[in-house]
Short mmCIF file of C-alpha atoms in Angstrom, two decimals:
data_model
loop_
_atom_site.label_atom_id
_atom_site.label_comp_id
_atom_site.label_asym_id
_atom_site.label_seq_id
_atom_site.Cartn_x
_atom_site.Cartn_y
_atom_site.Cartn_z
CA MET A 932 16.86 -0.83 6.77
CA TRP A 933 19.54 -2.29 9.03
CA SER A 934 22.16 -3.26 6.28
CA PRO A 935 26.11 -3.05 5.97
CA HIS A 936 25.14 -0.28 3.33
CA THR A 937 22.92 2.04 5.49
CA PHE A 938 24.83 1.44 8.60
CA PRO A 939 28.63 0.61 7.78
CA ARG A 940 30.12 1.46 11.05
CA GLN A 941 30.77 -1.96 13.12
CA TYR A 942 28.34 -3.60 11.40
CA PRO A 943 28.30 -7.30 12.62
CA GLN A 944 28.85 -9.84 10.55
CA TRP A 945 29.60 -12.90 12.61
CA ARG A 946 29.67 -14.27 16.09
CA PRO A 947 26.58 -13.58 15.88
CA PRO A 948 25.83 -11.85 12.34
CA ALA A 949 23.11 -9.11 12.64
CA GLN A 950 19.45 -10.19 13.39
CA TRP A 951 16.44 -9.59 15.30
CA SER A 952 15.05 -11.35 18.19
CA LYS A 953 11.11 -12.55 18.21
CA LEU A 954 8.94 -9.65 18.54
CA ILE A 955 6.49 -9.43 21.73
CA GLY A 956 3.64 -7.23 22.06
CA TYR A 957 0.11 -6.68 23.52
CA SER A 958 -3.08 -4.86 22.45
CA HIS A 959 -4.44 -2.77 25.57
CA SER A 960 -6.23 0.15 27.01
CA PRO A 961 -4.56 3.37 28.05
CA ALA A 962 -3.78 1.95 31.83
CA PHE A 963 -1.44 -0.33 30.48
CA HIS A 964 2.44 0.52 29.36
CA LEU A 965 4.87 -1.81 27.98
CA TYR A 966 7.84 0.85 28.20
CA HIS A 967 7.78 4.62 28.07
CA VAL A 968 10.76 6.87 26.64
CA GLY A 969 12.11 8.74 29.66
CA GLN A 970 11.13 6.37 32.20
CA PRO A 971 12.93 3.15 33.81
CA SER A 972 11.77 -0.11 32.25
CA SER A 973 10.17 -2.85 34.22
CA VAL A 974 11.99 -5.92 34.99
CA GLN A 975 10.32 -7.80 32.41
CA VAL A 976 11.43 -5.37 29.71
CA GLN A 977 14.87 -5.39 31.21
CA GLN A 978 15.06 -9.05 31.01
CA PHE A 979 14.25 -9.02 27.39
CA VAL A 980 16.49 -6.17 26.39
CA GLU A 981 19.44 -7.59 27.91
CA LYS A 982 19.04 -11.39 27.02
CA ALA A 983 16.03 -11.67 24.47
CA SER A 984 14.16 -13.56 27.27
CA THR A 985 10.44 -13.44 27.15
CA GLU A 986 10.07 -15.53 30.41
CA GLY A 987 8.78 -12.39 32.39
CA LEU A 988 6.68 -10.87 29.62
CA ASP A 989 5.15 -14.11 29.26
CA LYS A 990 3.61 -14.16 32.61
CA ILE A 991 1.78 -10.94 32.14
CA PRO A 992 -1.76 -11.79 32.39
CA GLN A 993 -4.22 -11.49 29.58
CA ALA A 994 -6.76 -9.71 31.75
CA ASP A 995 -7.83 -5.86 32.01
CA PRO A 996 -5.97 -3.92 30.68
CA VAL A 997 -4.51 -6.49 28.15
CA LEU A 998 -6.77 -8.03 25.76
CA ASP A 999 -4.39 -9.81 23.55
CA LEU A 1000 -0.66 -11.19 23.57
CA PHE A 1001 1.13 -11.36 20.13
CA LEU A 1002 4.11 -12.56 19.00
CA ALA A 1003 6.19 -12.74 15.48
CA PRO A 1004 9.04 -14.99 14.79
CA PRO A 1005 12.64 -13.83 14.76
CA ILE A 1006 14.50 -12.49 11.80
CA GLU A 1007 17.96 -14.28 11.07
CA LYS A 1008 19.54 -11.51 8.92
CA GLY A 1009 19.55 -7.77 9.52
CA VAL A 1010 17.15 -7.03 6.64
CA GLY A 1011 14.05 -9.20 6.44
CA GLN A 1012 10.60 -9.22 7.73
CA SER A 1013 8.30 -10.82 10.18
CA LYS A 1014 4.38 -11.35 10.33
CA THR A 1015 1.87 -11.97 12.81
CA THR A 1016 -1.87 -11.23 13.69
CA LEU A 1017 -3.45 -9.40 16.69
CA MET A 1018 -7.09 -8.62 18.20
CA VAL A 1019 -8.20 -5.30 19.46
CA ASP A 1020 -11.51 -3.87 20.53
CA GLY A 1021 -13.22 -0.70 21.72
CA LYS A 1022 -11.99 -0.78 25.11
CA HIS A 1023 -8.27 -2.08 24.07
CA SER A 1024 -7.56 -0.19 20.88
CA MET A 1025 -3.58 0.42 21.47
CA ILE A 1026 -1.18 -1.75 20.83
CA SER A 1027 2.60 -2.00 22.20
CA PHE A 1028 5.54 -4.01 21.06
CA ILE A 1029 9.38 -4.74 21.29
CA SER A 1030 12.14 -6.55 19.48
CA LYS A 1031 15.67 -6.71 20.50
CA ILE A 1032 18.74 -5.95 18.36
CA ILE A 1033 21.03 -8.85 18.12
CA PRO A 1034 24.05 -8.36 18.92
CA SER A 1035 23.73 -5.42 21.35
CA PRO A 1036 24.18 -4.40 24.99
CA ASP A 1037 20.39 -3.34 25.74
CA TRP A 1038 19.17 -1.84 22.31
CA PHE A 1039 15.72 -2.44 20.78
CA ILE A 1040 12.81 -0.77 18.68
CA GLY A 1041 9.43 -0.67 19.61
CA LEU A 1042 6.02 0.85 19.59
CA ASP A 1043 4.49 2.58 22.72
CA GLY A 1044 0.72 2.86 23.08
CA LEU A 1045 -0.02 3.08 19.34
CA ASP A 1046 -3.86 3.73 19.19
CA LEU A 1047 -5.62 1.81 16.21
CA CYS A 1048 -9.06 3.75 16.61
CA LYS A 1049 -9.41 7.53 16.03
CA ASN A 1050 -12.75 9.24 16.41
CA GLY A 1051 -14.63 5.97 16.52
CA THR A 1052 -13.31 4.72 13.37
CA TRP A 1053 -10.68 1.82 12.98
CA SER A 1054 -7.49 2.70 10.97
CA SER A 1055 -7.50 0.47 7.74
CA LEU A 1056 -3.56 0.73 7.11
CA VAL A 1057 -1.00 2.38 9.09
CA GLU A 1058 2.54 2.55 7.87
CA MET A 1059 5.38 4.21 10.12
CA GLU A 1060 9.00 4.11 11.25
CA VAL A 1061 10.02 2.45 14.71
CA ASP A 1062 12.39 4.17 17.27
CA LEU A 1063 15.80 2.93 18.00
CA LEU A 1064 16.09 2.64 21.63
CA ASP A 1065 18.53 2.15 24.57
CA GLY A 1066 16.90 -0.10 27.59
CA GLY A 1067 19.11 1.68 30.19
CA THR A 1068 20.52 -1.33 31.70
CA ASP A 1069 24.12 -1.68 30.29
CA ASN A 1070 26.77 1.02 29.52
CA GLY A 1071 28.00 -0.55 26.22
CA PHE A 1072 28.32 1.39 23.23
CA THR A 1073 29.16 -1.01 20.62
CA PHE A 1074 27.35 -4.13 19.20
CA THR A 1075 29.61 -6.63 21.00
CA SER A 1076 30.70 -4.53 24.06
CA PRO A 1077 31.11 -6.66 27.35
CA ASN A 1078 28.67 -6.73 29.69
CA TYR A 1079 28.78 -3.28 31.85
CA PRO A 1080 25.69 -2.91 34.00
CA THR A 1081 24.28 0.53 34.44
CA LEU A 1082 23.43 0.73 38.32
CA PRO A 1083 20.73 1.75 39.05
CA PRO A 1084 19.11 1.42 35.54
CA SER A 1085 18.50 4.66 33.63
CA PRO A 1086 15.55 5.63 31.79
CA VAL A 1087 14.54 4.67 28.34
CA GLN A 1088 15.88 6.80 25.86
CA LYS A 1089 16.30 7.57 21.99
CA ILE A 1090 19.53 6.33 20.20
CA THR A 1091 20.38 9.19 17.77
CA ASN A 1092 23.23 9.83 15.45
CA ILE A 1093 25.04 11.92 17.95
CA LEU A 1094 23.69 9.99 21.29
CA PRO A 1095 25.18 8.31 23.19
CA ASP A 1096 27.79 10.97 22.45
CA HIS A 1097 30.77 8.55 22.17
CA PRO A 1098 32.81 8.35 19.16
CA ALA A 1099 33.22 4.41 19.88
CA GLY A 1100 29.43 4.33 19.42
CA SER A 1101 28.20 1.89 16.57
CA PHE A 1102 25.48 4.38 15.86
CA HIS A 1103 27.61 7.34 16.20
CA TYR A 1104 27.06 9.35 12.92
CA PRO A 1105 27.73 12.88 13.61
CA SER A 1106 28.00 13.90 10.06
CA LEU A 1107 24.50 12.62 9.26
CA ALA A 1108 21.61 14.86 10.31
CA SER A 1109 19.86 12.08 11.74
CA LEU A 1110 19.88 8.23 11.75
CA PRO A 1111 18.50 6.32 8.60
CA THR A 1112 15.56 4.36 9.09
CA ILE A 1113 16.46 1.06 10.67
CA ALA A 1114 12.89 -0.66 10.68
CA THR A 1115 9.46 0.19 9.76
CA VAL A 1116 6.10 -1.36 10.79
CA GLN A 1117 2.83 -1.98 8.64
CA LEU A 1118 -0.51 -2.66 10.33
CA THR A 1119 -3.43 -3.78 8.05
CA LYS A 1120 -7.01 -4.18 9.10
CA VAL A 1121 -7.90 -7.83 8.07
CA LYS A 1122 -11.55 -8.11 9.64
CA GLU A 1123 -14.02 -6.08 11.62
CA PHE A 1124 -16.62 -7.36 13.61
CA THR A 1125 -19.89 -5.41 14.60
CA LEU A 1126 -22.08 -6.28 17.64
CA LYS A 1127 -25.46 -6.37 16.33
CA LYS A 1128 -27.22 -7.32 19.35
CA THR A 1129 -26.72 -6.46 22.98
CA PHE A 1130 -27.75 -9.61 25.13
CA ALA A 1131 -28.91 -8.68 28.80
CA ILE A 1132 -27.65 -11.01 31.50
CA GLU A 1133 -29.90 -11.55 34.30
CA ASN A 1134 -28.59 -12.91 37.75
CA LYS A 1135 -31.34 -15.17 38.69
CA PRO A 1136 -30.91 -17.24 41.55
CA LEU A 1137 -30.45 -20.91 40.52
CA LYS A 1138 -33.74 -23.25 40.92
CA ARG A 1139 -32.56 -26.28 42.42
CA LYS A 1140 -34.71 -29.53 41.83
CA ALA A 1141 -35.91 -31.07 45.04
CA LYS A 1142 -35.18 -34.65 45.34
CA LYS A 1143 -38.45 -36.79 45.45
CA TYR A 1144 -38.68 -39.59 47.97
CA SER A 1145 -41.39 -42.11 47.57
CA ARG A 1146 -43.76 -42.48 50.89
CA PHE A 1147 -45.15 -45.82 51.70
CA PHE A 1148 -47.88 -46.49 54.26
CA TYR A 1149 -49.07 -49.16 56.32
CA GLU A 1150 -52.96 -49.43 57.16
CA MET A 1151 -53.54 -51.48 60.18
CA VAL A 1152 -56.81 -52.89 61.09
CA ASN A 1153 -57.21 -50.60 64.39
CA ASP A 1154 -57.87 -47.47 63.53
CA GLN A 1155 -55.91 -45.81 66.20
CA GLU A 1156 -52.73 -47.36 64.60
CA SER A 1157 -53.35 -46.24 61.48
CA MET A 1158 -51.41 -43.52 59.43
CA PRO A 1159 -53.42 -41.06 57.25
CA ASN A 1160 -52.38 -40.23 54.10
CA ASN A 1161 -51.50 -36.95 54.53
CA THR A 1162 -49.11 -37.60 57.31
CA THR A 1163 -45.42 -36.23 56.63
CA MET A 1164 -42.37 -38.07 57.28
CA ASP A 1165 -38.62 -37.00 57.75
CA ARG A 1166 -36.10 -38.97 55.43
CA ASN A 1167 -35.22 -41.20 58.19
CA GLU A 1168 -38.78 -42.36 58.92
CA ILE A 1169 -39.25 -42.74 55.14
CA GLY A 1170 -36.02 -45.14 55.10
CA ARG A 1171 -37.20 -47.17 57.70
CA VAL A 1172 -40.81 -47.64 56.20
CA GLU A 1173 -39.16 -48.44 52.62
CA LYS A 1174 -37.03 -51.03 54.29
CA GLN A 1175 -40.09 -52.65 56.03
CA ARG A 1176 -42.64 -52.26 53.09
CA PRO A 1177 -43.98 -55.79 51.88
CA LYS A 1178 -43.71 -57.20 48.30
CA LYS A 1179 -47.14 -58.11 48.31
CA SER A 1180 -50.25 -55.82 49.53
CA VAL A 1181 -52.97 -57.24 51.93
CA GLY A 1182 -56.36 -56.46 50.07
CA SER A 1183 -58.65 -54.44 52.31
CA SER A 1184 -61.16 -57.12 52.19
CA MET A 1185 -59.29 -59.53 53.65
CA LEU A 1186 -58.48 -57.47 56.65
CA ASN A 1187 -62.12 -58.15 57.79
CA TYR A 1188 -61.20 -61.85 58.27
CA ILE A 1189 -57.80 -61.59 59.51
CA ASP A 1190 -57.24 -60.87 63.32
CA LYS A 1191 -54.62 -58.78 64.47
CA SER A 1192 -52.00 -61.47 65.63
CA SER A 1193 -52.26 -63.05 62.31
CA LEU A 1194 -51.64 -59.79 60.51
CA TYR A 1195 -48.77 -59.17 62.37
CA ASP A 1196 -47.39 -62.89 61.57
CA GLN A 1197 -47.84 -62.22 58.13
CA VAL A 1198 -45.82 -59.07 58.28
CA LEU A 1199 -43.06 -60.89 59.94
CA LYS A 1200 -42.92 -63.62 57.59
CA PHE A 1201 -42.24 -60.97 54.84
CA TYR A 1202 -39.84 -59.33 56.92
CA ASN A 1203 -37.82 -62.30 57.62
CA LYS A 1204 -37.88 -63.76 53.88
CA ASP A 1205 -36.24 -60.27 52.84
CA LYS A 1206 -33.19 -60.78 55.05
CA GLY A 1207 -31.15 -62.56 52.67
CA PHE A 1208 -31.53 -59.90 50.23
CA ARG A 1209 -30.74 -57.25 52.63
CA ASN A 1210 -27.45 -59.20 53.70
CA SER A 1211 -26.45 -59.12 50.15
CA ILE A 1212 -26.86 -55.44 50.01
CA LYS A 1213 -24.83 -55.14 52.78
CA LYS A 1214 -22.10 -56.97 51.24
CA MET A 1215 -22.20 -55.20 48.32
CA LYS A 1216 -22.01 -51.96 50.25
CA LYS A 1217 -18.78 -53.19 52.17
CA LEU A 1218 -16.89 -54.12 49.00
CA ARG A 1219 -17.83 -50.83 47.39
CA ARG A 1220 -16.49 -49.05 50.67
CA GLU A 1221 -13.04 -51.12 50.76
CA GLY A 1222 -12.81 -50.69 46.93
CA LYS A 1223 -11.80 -53.07 44.16
CA LYS A 1224 -8.07 -54.05 44.44
CA ILE A 1225 -6.42 -53.18 41.46
CA ARG A 1226 -3.06 -54.49 40.34
CA ARG A 1227 -0.48 -51.63 39.99
CA SER A 1228 1.91 -51.28 37.28
CA ARG A 1229 5.58 -52.58 38.22
CA ASP A 1230 8.81 -51.86 36.62
CA CYS A 1231 11.21 -54.63 35.44
CA LEU A 1232 14.22 -55.15 37.99
CA VAL A 1233 17.44 -56.75 36.49
CA GLY A 1234 20.48 -58.17 38.37
CA PRO A 1235 24.13 -57.02 38.29
CA TRP A 1236 26.01 -57.72 35.36
CA SER A 1237 28.33 -60.82 35.32
CA ALA A 1238 32.12 -60.97 34.67
CA TRP A 1239 33.27 -60.61 31.07
CA SER A 1240 33.75 -63.96 29.47
CA PRO A 1241 37.19 -64.88 28.25
CA CYS A 1242 37.82 -63.30 24.48
CA SER A 1243 36.72 -65.44 21.86
CA VAL A 1244 40.36 -65.70 19.97
CA THR A 1245 43.65 -65.59 21.61
CA CYS A 1246 45.14 -64.01 18.61
CA GLY A 1247 43.79 -61.02 16.92
CA ILE A 1248 40.46 -59.00 17.54
CA GLY A 1249 37.65 -61.12 19.09
CA GLU A 1250 34.45 -60.25 21.58
CA GLU A 1251 34.06 -60.77 24.92
CA VAL A 1252 30.33 -61.04 26.53
CA ARG A 1253 28.75 -60.29 29.59
CA ARG A 1254 25.08 -61.10 31.01
CA ARG A 1255 22.63 -59.86 33.66
CA LYS A 1256 19.34 -61.86 34.92
CA VAL A 1257 16.03 -60.60 35.40
CA THR A 1258 14.90 -60.70 39.01
CA ARG A 1259 11.36 -59.33 38.68
CA LYS A 1260 9.26 -59.08 35.25
CA SER A 1261 7.43 -55.91 34.70
CA ARG A 1262 3.25 -55.75 34.37
CA GLY A 1263 0.59 -53.37 34.12
CA GLY A 1264 2.55 -51.12 31.65
CA GLY A 1265 5.74 -51.03 33.71
CA ARG A 1266 9.05 -49.88 32.68
CA ARG A 1267 10.25 -52.66 30.35
CA CYS A 1268 13.61 -54.57 31.00
CA PRO A 1269 16.81 -53.36 29.45
CA LYS A 1270 19.21 -55.33 27.52
CA LEU A 1271 20.51 -58.48 29.22
CA LYS A 1272 23.64 -58.86 27.17
CA GLU A 1273 26.74 -56.72 26.26
CA VAL A 1274 29.58 -57.44 23.73
CA SER A 1275 32.72 -55.69 23.61
CA TRP A 1276 36.03 -56.15 21.39
CA CYS A 1277 38.81 -57.79 22.93
CA GLY A 1278 42.41 -59.11 21.98
CA SER A 1279 45.18 -57.61 19.70
CA ALA A 1280 47.53 -58.72 16.99
CA ARG A 1281 50.31 -58.21 19.43
CA ASN A 1282 49.25 -61.22 21.15
CA CYS A 1283 49.91 -63.70 17.99
CA HIS A 1284 53.76 -63.78 18.98
CA GLY A 1285 54.71 -63.74 15.02
CA GLN A 1286 52.22 -66.59 14.51
CA HIS A 1287 49.89 -64.35 12.47
CA PHE A 1288 52.23 -62.67 10.14
CA ARG A 1289 55.18 -65.07 8.94
CA TRP A 1290 57.47 -62.46 7.10
CA GLY A 1291 59.92 -65.26 6.33
CA ASP A 1292 57.83 -67.03 3.77
CA HIS A 1293 58.21 -64.36 1.42
CA VAL A 1294 61.19 -63.37 -0.70
#
């Protein structure tokens, strides 16, 4: 573990002390790589190992080849632990994650494409050491070295007891066979879901229900002007017929006793009688088009401050006041009026001219 006992060389104790950034990782298919040793890292990873910023990594879409993005909280000391949960499936059985060492130039730990499913079986428990890595974006050798960018960025590489080969390096332990373990990861299977049934989705075209329109017919006395029941009409004709239909029907037995002109008079009577109703409908439609006027919200407005009033006392500490007036009240949830009165201290004991303290009265 990263402790002063295990790594005594230049172990950071303050400004800032040894700690770990939050962990960010993904479950994915073999087509995705968060980073890879021996290859330059992406711009998003470079931003993270330099500044511990996940702004770029957060924008990686959770779509194939990525299934799940998972985060673990930071560890505020060099020795500690952090937990999180993640989801994998048969097509996205690999996980990758990174966590930055703080303080450091661009050093981090991580896993690159660990497969949790072997030979069709999910691993129940995985425990392993994680590698200490150099992001290849900075030439610094110590935890608190100043920013010294590597241009162009070099590939990601493992940090060992002799690499980087510099006597000032914070992880330079040439007397050791290898570096002690700096961090470990433990993965435990919490729950496994099994697909019991495969649902076949048929791409059938959607059936749209046709709108039904009522059809009204008029039967005139003259057979040549009558309209048969099997006559079809377009929508415009239907609308015209609906508007002209009478409220009451004339029985077929009455048609034998009414001549053609009288029948036209009755139809015209019903038509004129319905004009008032149709006019009211037009007015309603007009109002609907214009829209109901809604009073919008309005903020409160105030005028300028007045001059400060004279001090309330002439000797010692007093108060002075200034005010302002409301020029427009708020309404409809608008911003409320600010304070209309301010009070400030004024005066001084120096203004008393010997009247406040009479030293001569005391012996």
